[in-house]
Tab-separated table of C-alpha atoms in Angstrom:
chain	number	residue	atom	x	y	z
L	170	UNK	CA	-65.396	-200.634	-81.702
L	171	UNK	CA	-66.448	-202.322	-79.068
L	172	UNK	CA	-65.781	-201.616	-75.553
L	173	UNK	CA	-65.674	-203.893	-72.581
L	174	UNK	CA	-69.184	-203.633	-70.468
L	175	UNK	CA	-69.929	-202.667	-66.603
L	176	UNK	CA	-69.599	-206.531	-65.578
L	177	UNK	CA	-66.396	-206.373	-67.544
L	178	UNK	CA	-65.132	-203.527	-65.714
L	179	UNK	CA	-66.477	-205.094	-62.171
L	180	UNK	CA	-64.490	-207.916	-62.719
L	181	UNK	CA	-61.067	-206.341	-62.588
L	182	UNK	CA	-61.384	-204.314	-59.428
L	183	UNK	CA	-60.202	-207.280	-57.728
L	184	UNK	CA	-57.344	-206.996	-59.161
L	185	UNK	CA	-56.821	-203.579	-59.582
L	186	UNK	CA	-57.185	-203.177	-55.702
L	187	UNK	CA	-55.352	-206.576	-54.267
L	188	UNK	CA	-53.589	-207.763	-57.301
L	189	UNK	CA	-51.704	-204.634	-58.759
L	190	UNK	CA	-53.227	-204.696	-61.494
L	191	UNK	CA	-52.673	-201.183	-63.842
L	192	UNK	CA	-52.019	-199.868	-66.767
L	193	UNK	CA	-48.514	-199.134	-66.504
L	194	UNK	CA	-48.048	-197.091	-69.527
L	195	UNK	CA	-50.340	-194.350	-71.805
L	196	UNK	CA	-46.859	-193.277	-74.652
L	197	UNK	CA	-48.139	-190.477	-76.520
L	198	UNK	CA	-46.715	-190.870	-79.715
L	199	UNK	CA	-45.834	-187.627	-81.824
L	200	UNK	CA	-43.435	-187.761	-85.532
L	201	UNK	CA	-40.702	-184.553	-84.842
L	202	UNK	CA	-40.508	-185.379	-89.365
L	203	UNK	CA	-41.111	-181.803	-89.643
L	204	UNK	CA	-38.943	-180.341	-87.074
L	205	UNK	CA	-35.500	-180.596	-89.136
L	206	UNK	CA	-34.136	-177.683	-89.077
L	207	UNK	CA	-30.455	-176.320	-90.319
L	208	UNK	CA	-28.828	-175.351	-86.676
L	209	UNK	CA	-29.561	-178.063	-83.028
L	210	UNK	CA	-30.194	-174.557	-81.484
L	211	UNK	CA	-33.461	-174.252	-84.070
L	212	UNK	CA	-34.181	-177.999	-83.974
L	213	UNK	CA	-34.516	-177.742	-80.523
L	214	UNK	CA	-37.122	-174.937	-80.072
L	215	UNK	CA	-38.904	-176.312	-82.615
L	216	UNK	CA	-38.591	-180.056	-81.005
L	217	UNK	CA	-39.645	-178.293	-77.756
L	218	UNK	CA	-42.488	-176.311	-79.517
L	219	UNK	CA	-44.931	-179.315	-81.526
L	220	UNK	CA	-44.268	-181.788	-78.248
L	221	UNK	CA	-45.655	-179.502	-76.028
L	222	UNK	CA	-48.693	-178.156	-78.529
L	223	UNK	CA	-49.277	-181.859	-79.166
L	224	UNK	CA	-49.169	-183.893	-75.572
L	225	UNK	CA	-50.471	-180.172	-73.948
L	226	UNK	CA	-53.696	-182.409	-72.456
L	227	UNK	CA	-51.816	-186.199	-72.122
L	228	UNK	CA	-51.622	-186.324	-68.284
L	229	UNK	CA	-55.317	-185.136	-67.922
L	230	UNK	CA	-57.091	-187.107	-69.972
L	231	UNK	CA	-55.098	-190.246	-68.650
L	232	UNK	CA	-56.044	-188.518	-65.355
L	233	UNK	CA	-59.549	-187.777	-66.121
L	234	UNK	CA	-59.385	-192.088	-67.585
L	235	UNK	CA	-58.077	-193.637	-64.613
L	236	UNK	CA	-60.581	-191.798	-62.695
L	237	UNK	CA	-63.966	-192.217	-64.674
L	238	UNK	CA	-62.871	-196.182	-64.677
L	239	UNK	CA	-61.053	-196.705	-61.200
L	240	UNK	CA	-58.237	-197.647	-63.599
L	241	UNK	CA	-54.816	-197.023	-61.990
L	242	UNK	CA	-52.735	-195.289	-65.177
L	243	UNK	CA	-48.969	-195.345	-63.525
L	244	UNK	CA	-47.308	-193.004	-66.033
L	245	UNK	CA	-48.545	-190.803	-68.765
L	246	UNK	CA	-45.023	-190.909	-71.382
L	247	UNK	CA	-44.211	-189.406	-75.662
L	248	UNK	CA	-41.980	-191.884	-78.274
L	249	UNK	CA	-40.574	-188.892	-80.178
L	250	UNK	CA	-38.829	-189.840	-84.042
L	251	UNK	CA	-35.227	-190.668	-83.062
L	252	UNK	CA	-33.336	-187.777	-82.791
L	253	UNK	CA	-30.806	-189.012	-85.309
L	254	UNK	CA	-33.110	-188.612	-88.057
L	255	UNK	CA	-34.486	-185.448	-86.528
L	256	UNK	CA	-31.398	-183.696	-86.547
L	257	UNK	CA	-29.592	-184.956	-89.729
L	258	UNK	CA	-29.883	-181.713	-91.418
L	259	UNK	CA	-28.010	-180.202	-88.656
L	260	UNK	CA	-25.400	-178.051	-89.749
L	261	UNK	CA	-23.111	-178.163	-85.606
L	262	UNK	CA	-22.388	-181.364	-84.488
L	263	UNK	CA	-22.975	-181.806	-80.892
L	264	UNK	CA	-26.955	-183.174	-80.714
L	265	UNK	CA	-26.849	-182.191	-76.671
L	266	UNK	CA	-28.965	-179.489	-76.101
L	267	UNK	CA	-31.985	-181.428	-78.345
L	268	UNK	CA	-32.209	-183.644	-74.993
L	269	UNK	CA	-32.037	-181.154	-73.031
L	270	UNK	CA	-34.976	-179.308	-74.600
L	271	UNK	CA	-36.611	-183.174	-74.649
L	272	UNK	CA	-36.232	-182.629	-71.050
L	273	UNK	CA	-37.813	-179.160	-71.007
L	274	UNK	CA	-41.308	-180.562	-72.888
L	275	UNK	CA	-41.648	-183.465	-71.047
L	276	UNK	CA	-41.200	-181.823	-67.989
L	277	UNK	CA	-43.589	-178.657	-69.380
L	278	UNK	CA	-46.493	-181.274	-70.472
L	279	UNK	CA	-46.399	-182.926	-66.909
L	280	UNK	CA	-44.936	-186.231	-67.782
L	281	UNK	CA	-41.909	-188.454	-65.942
L	282	UNK	CA	-40.394	-189.726	-69.414
L	283	UNK	CA	-39.462	-188.795	-72.880
L	284	UNK	CA	-37.957	-191.617	-75.547
L	285	UNK	CA	-36.593	-191.551	-79.089
L	286	UNK	CA	-33.525	-189.683	-78.193
L	287	UNK	CA	-32.349	-193.268	-80.585
L	288	UNK	CA	-30.211	-194.297	-83.950
L	289	UNK	CA	-31.083	-197.431	-85.926
L	290	UNK	CA	-27.841	-198.327	-86.778
L	291	UNK	CA	-28.864	-202.076	-87.020
L	292	UNK	CA	-27.170	-201.954	-91.133
L	293	UNK	CA	-24.360	-198.935	-90.690
L	294	UNK	CA	-24.006	-195.545	-89.327
L	295	UNK	CA	-24.644	-192.539	-90.975
L	296	UNK	CA	-23.079	-187.897	-89.388
L	297	UNK	CA	-25.627	-187.833	-87.675
L	298	UNK	CA	-25.624	-191.520	-85.707
L	299	UNK	CA	-22.032	-190.870	-84.663
L	300	UNK	CA	-23.018	-187.661	-83.591
L	301	UNK	CA	-25.501	-189.369	-81.750
L	302	UNK	CA	-23.534	-191.954	-80.545
L	303	UNK	CA	-20.993	-189.463	-79.217
L	304	UNK	CA	-23.951	-186.987	-77.640
L	305	UNK	CA	-25.208	-190.011	-75.699
L	306	UNK	CA	-23.533	-190.037	-72.313
L	307	UNK	CA	-23.937	-185.683	-72.087
L	308	UNK	CA	-27.180	-186.245	-72.685
L	309	UNK	CA	-28.120	-188.190	-70.329
L	310	UNK	CA	-26.261	-187.502	-67.723
L	311	UNK	CA	-27.657	-183.448	-68.266
L	312	UNK	CA	-31.172	-184.669	-68.477
L	313	UNK	CA	-33.974	-185.821	-66.047
L	314	UNK	CA	-36.106	-187.786	-67.863
L	315	UNK	CA	-34.960	-188.299	-71.596
L	316	UNK	CA	-34.162	-192.027	-72.699
L	317	UNK	CA	-32.582	-193.548	-75.399
L	318	UNK	CA	-32.268	-196.754	-77.727
L	319	UNK	CA	-29.486	-197.864	-79.730
L	320	UNK	CA	-31.164	-200.769	-82.324
L	321	UNK	CA	-27.955	-202.730	-83.604
L	322	UNK	CA	-29.180	-205.617	-85.235
L	323	UNK	CA	-31.680	-206.736	-86.983
L	324	UNK	CA	-32.416	-210.417	-88.194
L	325	UNK	CA	-32.718	-208.843	-91.742
L	326	UNK	CA	-29.125	-207.307	-92.031
L	327	UNK	CA	-27.335	-208.978	-89.083
L	328	UNK	CA	-25.028	-207.082	-86.086
L	329	UNK	CA	-23.614	-204.195	-86.285
L	330	UNK	CA	-20.429	-205.131	-84.513
L	331	UNK	CA	-18.617	-201.233	-84.406
L	332	UNK	CA	-21.832	-200.061	-83.075
L	333	UNK	CA	-22.105	-203.075	-80.463
L	334	UNK	CA	-18.373	-201.557	-79.764
L	335	UNK	CA	-19.061	-198.246	-79.795
L	336	UNK	CA	-21.569	-199.022	-77.485
L	337	UNK	CA	-19.762	-200.097	-75.132
L	338	UNK	CA	-17.230	-196.993	-74.428
L	339	UNK	CA	-20.697	-195.423	-74.689
L	340	UNK	CA	-22.061	-197.273	-71.349
L	341	UNK	CA	-19.102	-196.311	-69.049
L	342	UNK	CA	-18.768	-193.053	-70.079
L	343	UNK	CA	-22.777	-192.495	-69.098
L	344	UNK	CA	-21.501	-194.556	-66.038
L	345	UNK	CA	-18.987	-191.912	-64.911
L	346	UNK	CA	-20.608	-188.793	-66.133
L	347	UNK	CA	-23.825	-190.127	-63.594
L	348	UNK	CA	-21.470	-192.282	-60.539
L	349	UNK	CA	-23.317	-189.479	-58.046
L	350	UNK	CA	-25.704	-190.844	-58.597
L	351	UNK	CA	-24.874	-194.710	-58.577
L	352	UNK	CA	-23.982	-195.022	-62.687
L	353	UNK	CA	-28.261	-194.285	-63.298
L	354	UNK	CA	-27.805	-192.518	-66.439
L	355	UNK	CA	-26.927	-196.152	-67.752
L	356	UNK	CA	-30.706	-197.034	-66.705
L	357	UNK	CA	-31.890	-194.138	-69.744
L	358	UNK	CA	-30.178	-196.137	-72.625
L	359	UNK	CA	-31.364	-199.479	-73.926
L	360	UNK	CA	-29.411	-201.462	-76.674
L	361	UNK	CA	-31.608	-203.294	-79.100
L	362	UNK	CA	-31.462	-205.923	-81.909
L	363	UNK	CA	-34.588	-205.757	-83.767
L	364	UNK	CA	-36.230	-202.770	-81.611
L	365	UNK	CA	-40.434	-202.873	-82.512
L	366	UNK	CA	-41.538	-199.078	-83.994
L	367	UNK	CA	-44.317	-198.979	-81.438
L	368	UNK	CA	-43.126	-199.946	-78.104
L	369	UNK	CA	-44.757	-197.905	-74.949
L	370	UNK	CA	-42.242	-198.752	-72.668
L	371	UNK	CA	-39.015	-196.775	-71.221
L	372	UNK	CA	-36.112	-196.553	-71.864
L	373	UNK	CA	-36.729	-197.830	-75.385
L	374	UNK	CA	-39.791	-196.320	-76.299
L	375	UNK	CA	-39.939	-194.345	-79.871
L	376	UNK	CA	-42.011	-193.547	-82.104
L	377	UNK	CA	-40.591	-195.096	-86.353
L	378	UNK	CA	-40.757	-193.352	-89.144
L	379	UNK	CA	-43.316	-196.519	-90.055
L	380	UNK	CA	-46.171	-194.940	-87.392
L	381	UNK	CA	-49.176	-192.016	-87.279
L	382	UNK	CA	-47.917	-188.291	-86.829
L	383	UNK	CA	-49.805	-189.328	-83.751
L	384	UNK	CA	-50.398	-192.839	-81.950
L	385	UNK	CA	-51.104	-193.695	-78.752
L	386	UNK	CA	-49.563	-196.844	-77.144
L	387	UNK	CA	-50.544	-198.667	-73.848
L	388	UNK	CA	-48.979	-200.541	-72.095
L	389	UNK	CA	-50.829	-203.357	-69.634
L	390	UNK	CA	-49.087	-204.592	-66.750
L	391	UNK	CA	-50.511	-207.937	-64.245
L	392	UNK	CA	-47.700	-210.013	-62.376
L	393	UNK	CA	-49.787	-210.470	-59.777
L	394	UNK	CA	-53.121	-211.278	-60.810
L	395	UNK	CA	-51.871	-213.852	-62.770
L	396	UNK	CA	-49.804	-214.806	-60.211
L	397	UNK	CA	-52.834	-215.100	-58.039
L	398	UNK	CA	-55.287	-216.343	-61.088
L	399	UNK	CA	-52.800	-219.329	-60.511
L	400	UNK	CA	-52.710	-219.906	-57.313
L	401	UNK	CA	-56.163	-220.082	-57.183
L	402	UNK	CA	-56.815	-223.038	-59.386
L	403	UNK	CA	-54.501	-224.841	-56.839
L	404	UNK	CA	-53.065	-228.534	-58.338
L	405	UNK	CA	-53.587	-228.149	-62.663
L	406	UNK	CA	-51.594	-230.254	-65.346
L	407	UNK	CA	-49.534	-228.018	-67.422
L	408	UNK	CA	-51.901	-227.990	-70.167
L	409	UNK	CA	-54.966	-226.415	-68.187
L	410	UNK	CA	-52.240	-224.048	-65.958
L	411	UNK	CA	-51.640	-222.945	-69.624
L	412	UNK	CA	-55.147	-221.876	-70.040
L	413	UNK	CA	-56.070	-219.891	-67.214
L	414	UNK	CA	-52.820	-218.084	-67.977
L	415	UNK	CA	-54.478	-217.354	-71.710
L	416	UNK	CA	-57.640	-216.903	-70.015
L	417	UNK	CA	-56.261	-214.024	-67.281
L	418	UNK	CA	-54.313	-212.641	-70.399
L	419	UNK	CA	-57.054	-211.950	-72.005
L	420	UNK	CA	-58.886	-209.649	-68.721
L	421	UNK	CA	-55.973	-207.516	-68.769
L	422	UNK	CA	-55.888	-206.914	-72.333
L	423	UNK	CA	-59.263	-206.347	-72.602
L	424	UNK	CA	-59.060	-203.279	-69.756
L	425	UNK	CA	-55.415	-201.439	-71.941
L	426	UNK	CA	-58.082	-201.549	-74.959
L	427	UNK	CA	-60.757	-199.892	-73.245
L	428	UNK	CA	-57.729	-197.892	-72.137
L	429	UNK	CA	-55.900	-197.012	-75.146
L	430	UNK	CA	-59.657	-196.285	-77.342
L	431	UNK	CA	-60.541	-194.167	-75.166
L	432	UNK	CA	-57.160	-192.126	-74.619
L	433	UNK	CA	-56.840	-191.656	-78.742
L	434	UNK	CA	-60.177	-190.475	-79.256
L	435	UNK	CA	-60.323	-187.662	-76.537
L	436	UNK	CA	-56.383	-186.837	-77.447
L	437	UNK	CA	-57.502	-187.048	-81.908
L	438	UNK	CA	-54.786	-188.956	-81.710
L	439	UNK	CA	-53.951	-192.617	-83.663
L	440	UNK	CA	-55.297	-195.942	-81.637
L	441	UNK	CA	-51.733	-196.934	-81.644
L	442	UNK	CA	-51.231	-200.845	-80.367
L	443	UNK	CA	-52.341	-202.289	-76.864
L	444	UNK	CA	-48.635	-203.758	-74.702
L	445	UNK	CA	-49.961	-206.870	-73.337
L	446	UNK	CA	-46.453	-207.367	-71.171
L	447	UNK	CA	-46.103	-208.781	-67.477
L	448	UNK	CA	-44.113	-205.749	-66.276
L	449	UNK	CA	-43.017	-206.334	-62.685
L	450	UNK	CA	-42.591	-203.892	-60.103
L	451	UNK	CA	-40.801	-203.808	-56.409
L	452	UNK	CA	-44.243	-204.263	-54.579
L	453	UNK	CA	-44.836	-207.627	-53.092
L	454	UNK	CA	-46.409	-209.727	-54.896
L	455	UNK	CA	-45.867	-207.747	-58.383
L	456	UNK	CA	-42.691	-209.680	-59.492
L	457	UNK	CA	-42.243	-212.128	-63.046
L	458	UNK	CA	-40.135	-214.140	-60.391
L	459	UNK	CA	-42.785	-214.987	-58.306
L	460	UNK	CA	-45.323	-216.104	-61.171
L	461	UNK	CA	-42.622	-218.601	-62.142
L	462	UNK	CA	-42.078	-219.826	-58.351
L	463	UNK	CA	-46.484	-219.609	-58.150
L	464	UNK	CA	-45.626	-222.559	-61.195
L	465	UNK	CA	-43.194	-224.931	-59.468
L	466	UNK	CA	-40.232	-223.139	-59.196
L	467	UNK	CA	-38.366	-223.347	-55.435
L	468	UNK	CA	-36.329	-220.870	-56.701
L	469	UNK	CA	-36.554	-217.940	-60.630
L	470	UNK	CA	-33.371	-218.924	-61.629
L	471	UNK	CA	-33.526	-222.855	-60.725
L	472	UNK	CA	-33.453	-225.367	-63.498
L	473	UNK	CA	-36.700	-225.106	-65.398
L	474	UNK	CA	-36.558	-221.871	-65.281
L	475	UNK	CA	-36.595	-220.979	-69.026
L	476	UNK	CA	-38.879	-224.011	-69.959
L	477	UNK	CA	-41.552	-221.518	-67.403
L	478	UNK	CA	-40.450	-218.226	-68.605
L	479	UNK	CA	-41.051	-219.503	-72.094
L	480	UNK	CA	-44.981	-221.414	-71.393
L	481	UNK	CA	-45.900	-218.730	-69.105
L	482	UNK	CA	-44.471	-215.544	-72.518
L	483	UNK	CA	-46.631	-218.145	-74.941
L	484	UNK	CA	-49.861	-218.648	-72.916
L	485	UNK	CA	-49.685	-214.666	-72.866
L	486	UNK	CA	-49.082	-213.518	-75.964
L	487	UNK	CA	-52.002	-216.329	-77.097
L	488	UNK	CA	-54.502	-214.797	-74.703
L	489	UNK	CA	-52.938	-210.872	-75.889
L	490	UNK	CA	-53.771	-211.588	-78.878
L	491	UNK	CA	-57.789	-213.041	-79.170
L	492	UNK	CA	-58.728	-209.213	-76.798
L	493	UNK	CA	-57.443	-207.132	-79.222
L	494	UNK	CA	-56.770	-206.458	-82.849
L	495	UNK	CA	-54.432	-204.292	-81.830
L	496	UNK	CA	-51.090	-206.187	-79.823
L	497	UNK	CA	-47.656	-204.978	-80.409
L	498	UNK	CA	-44.700	-203.193	-79.305
L	499	UNK	CA	-42.962	-206.042	-77.696
L	500	UNK	CA	-46.103	-207.697	-75.017
L	501	UNK	CA	-45.289	-211.327	-73.039
L	502	UNK	CA	-43.473	-211.164	-69.136
L	503	UNK	CA	-40.302	-208.232	-68.418
L	504	UNK	CA	-36.896	-209.916	-66.295
L	505	UNK	CA	-35.612	-206.498	-65.317
L	506	UNK	CA	-33.516	-207.674	-62.463
L	507	UNK	CA	-33.336	-203.982	-60.816
L	508	UNK	CA	-37.868	-203.801	-60.833
L	509	UNK	CA	-38.821	-207.560	-60.050
L	510	UNK	CA	-37.838	-207.830	-55.990
L	511	UNK	CA	-38.572	-211.618	-56.421
L	512	UNK	CA	-35.650	-211.606	-59.102
L	513	UNK	CA	-33.740	-209.870	-56.590
L	514	UNK	CA	-33.890	-212.202	-54.508
L	515	UNK	CA	-33.191	-214.922	-56.384
L	516	UNK	CA	-29.623	-212.979	-56.855
L	517	UNK	CA	-28.729	-212.114	-53.982
L	518	UNK	CA	-29.759	-215.641	-53.386
L	519	UNK	CA	-25.840	-216.451	-56.199
L	520	UNK	CA	-29.483	-219.082	-57.832
L	521	UNK	CA	-30.594	-216.364	-60.766
L	522	UNK	CA	-26.946	-215.512	-62.780
L	523	UNK	CA	-26.149	-213.115	-65.570
L	524	UNK	CA	-25.278	-216.165	-67.822
L	525	UNK	CA	-29.430	-217.908	-66.279
L	526	UNK	CA	-31.303	-214.196	-67.624
L	527	UNK	CA	-28.991	-214.516	-70.554
L	528	UNK	CA	-30.935	-218.219	-71.271
L	529	UNK	CA	-34.239	-217.066	-70.367
L	530	UNK	CA	-33.411	-214.451	-72.763
L	531	UNK	CA	-33.822	-216.579	-75.782
L	532	UNK	CA	-37.913	-217.267	-74.392
L	533	UNK	CA	-39.050	-214.069	-73.587
L	534	UNK	CA	-39.669	-210.435	-74.156
L	535	UNK	CA	-37.079	-208.138	-73.476
L	536	UNK	CA	-33.566	-209.012	-72.500
L	537	UNK	CA	-30.748	-208.735	-69.994
L	538	UNK	CA	-32.316	-205.427	-68.472
L	539	UNK	CA	-31.274	-203.318	-65.022
L	540	UNK	CA	-28.831	-205.316	-64.749
L	541	UNK	CA	-25.681	-204.003	-62.415
L	542	UNK	CA	-22.785	-205.363	-62.015
L	543	UNK	CA	-19.308	-203.911	-61.451
L	544	UNK	CA	-17.577	-200.244	-61.782
L	545	UNK	CA	-14.429	-201.969	-63.670
L	546	UNK	CA	-16.170	-203.971	-66.330
L	547	UNK	CA	-14.452	-202.842	-69.339
L	548	UNK	CA	-15.136	-201.114	-71.896
L	549	UNK	CA	-14.794	-204.834	-74.142
L	550	UNK	CA	-16.636	-206.493	-72.090
L	551	UNK	CA	-19.289	-204.667	-71.904
L	552	UNK	CA	-19.832	-205.213	-75.531
L	553	UNK	CA	-18.982	-209.637	-75.238
L	554	UNK	CA	-22.438	-209.558	-72.436
L	555	UNK	CA	-24.160	-206.629	-75.480
L	556	UNK	CA	-23.668	-209.487	-78.504
L	557	UNK	CA	-24.017	-212.369	-77.029
L	558	UNK	CA	-27.625	-211.420	-76.077
L	559	UNK	CA	-27.858	-209.121	-79.707
L	560	UNK	CA	-27.147	-212.382	-80.649
L	561	UNK	CA	-29.786	-214.561	-79.501
L	562	UNK	CA	-32.453	-212.658	-81.195
L	563	UNK	CA	-31.182	-212.167	-84.456
L	564	UNK	CA	-30.842	-215.755	-84.323
L	565	UNK	CA	-34.427	-216.209	-83.179
L	566	UNK	CA	-35.580	-213.541	-85.167
L	567	UNK	CA	-37.350	-211.875	-81.861
L	568	UNK	CA	-36.396	-208.708	-80.346
L	569	UNK	CA	-34.106	-209.004	-77.537
L	570	UNK	CA	-32.624	-205.549	-76.082
L	571	UNK	CA	-29.201	-204.861	-72.931
L	572	UNK	CA	-29.356	-202.317	-70.649
L	573	UNK	CA	-25.889	-203.189	-67.713
L	574	UNK	CA	-25.662	-200.845	-65.298
L	575	UNK	CA	-21.935	-200.791	-64.924
L	576	UNK	CA	-22.137	-198.754	-60.938
L	577	UNK	CA	-19.156	-196.170	-61.101
L	578	UNK	CA	-16.898	-197.430	-57.241
L	579	UNK	CA	-19.094	-200.943	-56.547
L	580	UNK	CA	-18.580	-204.243	-56.879
L	581	UNK	CA	-20.232	-207.926	-56.117
L	582	UNK	CA	-21.270	-207.563	-52.755
L	583	UNK	CA	-22.742	-204.101	-53.326
L	584	UNK	CA	-26.034	-202.521	-54.095
L	585	UNK	CA	-28.238	-200.116	-55.319
L	586	UNK	CA	-31.208	-198.590	-54.915
L	587	UNK	CA	-32.994	-196.589	-57.085
L	588	UNK	CA	-36.461	-195.667	-55.792
L	589	UNK	CA	-39.500	-196.383	-57.654
L	590	UNK	CA	-40.341	-198.314	-60.040
L	591	UNK	CA	-36.599	-198.405	-60.964
L	592	UNK	CA	-35.812	-200.833	-57.377
L	593	UNK	CA	-32.886	-202.378	-56.075
L	594	UNK	CA	-29.992	-204.549	-57.001
L	595	UNK	CA	-27.000	-206.083	-56.979
L	596	UNK	CA	-24.196	-206.081	-58.114
L	597	UNK	CA	-23.965	-209.377	-60.575
L	598	UNK	CA	-20.158	-211.167	-61.110
L	599	UNK	CA	-19.081	-210.845	-64.717
L	600	UNK	CA	-16.744	-213.307	-66.181
L	601	UNK	CA	-13.356	-211.310	-65.999
L	602	UNK	CA	-11.678	-213.191	-69.041
L	603	UNK	CA	-11.366	-210.945	-72.684
L	604	UNK	CA	-12.974	-210.883	-75.288
L	605	UNK	CA	-10.973	-207.703	-76.676
L	606	UNK	CA	-9.476	-209.509	-79.436
L	607	UNK	CA	-13.377	-210.194	-81.355
L	608	UNK	CA	-15.221	-206.815	-80.101
L	609	UNK	CA	-11.636	-204.958	-81.874
L	610	UNK	CA	-12.513	-206.845	-84.867
L	611	UNK	CA	-14.959	-204.431	-85.848
L	612	UNK	CA	-17.371	-204.706	-88.638
L	613	UNK	CA	-20.725	-206.966	-89.680
L	614	UNK	CA	-21.786	-209.883	-87.655
L	615	UNK	CA	-23.726	-210.961	-91.314
L	616	UNK	CA	-27.477	-212.411	-91.039
L	617	UNK	CA	-27.813	-215.490	-90.341
L	618	UNK	CA	-29.539	-217.943	-93.735
L	619	UNK	CA	-33.103	-217.876	-92.571
L	620	UNK	CA	-33.031	-214.528	-92.919
L	621	UNK	CA	-33.824	-214.756	-96.374
L	622	UNK	CA	-36.839	-215.233	-96.644
L	623	UNK	CA	-37.925	-213.530	-100.293
C-alpha cells in the first residue's frame, strides 16, 4: 500500500501546529462473538479477558505513531460487537454487569471510551434486545467509559416506533440517574437510523457482525484546516470554493490513511476504514460553524446554512474518497452543538434553533447531536424528536442519529459544561405541544417505496 512521502508529511506541519489538524481517534473494533455464555457473570468475564488481551498494546502503539510522525492522536478507543447479540445466551436478565466489565476493561487498557453497549432493533426486538434497553440507564449511570447506541430504523425496514417510544423514557431515566453530573449519561447514548458497522466515533461506535475478528478504524478531523484554507483563498465563486474544500479534504484523509495503515500493521489487525468526518472541538477555530461563516454566512443558523452545509459535506466526501480506498463510518461534517463553540454561540443568540438543526441534518453526516433540552421534557416529546430525525435518515437513505440531553433540574436560560471535548451548551427550547397520541400508537412506520430496489 502506498504511504505518504516526506513532502506530504511536511505539508501537514502547519495544519497540525496552527489549524488543529489531528487524528481524532484510533478505534479498535473487536468481535465478541466467541464470548457467549449461559450467565451474565461468565459472559462479562470472557468479554473482559478478550478485550484486555486483544487491546493491550492499543494505547502504546497510538502513542508511538504520534511521536514518530508528529501527528496528534487524540483518542484511542474500542468498539465491540453489540452486547444484545453477545449476551443473548445468558439466562439471567440484567446486563448492567456486562457494561461494568466493559468499563473495567477500558480502564485496564487505558482508553477513554468503549462503544458497543448496543442493540439493533430496526425491525423488531428480541428478548435480549429488550433486556439491554431496560439496562441502559443503570449501565450508563454506573460506568464512566461505556457508550450505548440503538439502531431503530433502516431504509429497507422502516422505523420501529415501539423502540422509539421506549427510548424517550430511557433518556429520561438516564438523565435522572446521572442528574448530579448534569445528566451526562445521556451524552453517551445515541439513537440511529441506518447505523454504520464501522463508525470509529463515540458514542455511536460498535463492531458490526459483518466485520473482521479485529479491525482498526481511524477518524480524522480538521475543521480548522478547512476554514483556514477557505480564508487563505479569498474571493472566489462557489465552484472554486468547492474545489478548495475537496483538495483540503484529500490532504486530511491521506494523513488518516497513513495512521490507519500503520496502526493496523503494528497491532496485527485488519485495516478497516478511514472516517473523514469534520468533527469539531470547543477549541477556538476548530468549528464547523466557523467554516460555514467563512463560506459567507454572518452566523451559523441563518438562512442559507443548510445550503452551505450541503456543499461542505459533499465536497469533503468527494475529496476523501479520492484519498483512500477504504472510506467509511460517517464521513462528512458533524454538528454536535456542545462540542462546537461556533454552534454554541449561534444557539445562545437564538439564531441556531432545534428546528434549524433538524433541517441541517438532512444534508450532513450525523444528526441532532449533543443538544441540551429542558429536564422536564416529556418522554413523548423526546421520542417525537427522535422520530422526526430518524425519518430524515430513512427517507433520504442516509445515516442520522439523535443524542439529546434532557438536563434534570434545568430549563431554557440555563447552560451546562461537561469540559474537554464534550464542551458546553445552552439549554435549547422544545415545542411543548403533545405528540403523545402519535407516539402511543406504536408499531412500525413502513419502509419508503424507494427501499424496494431488488
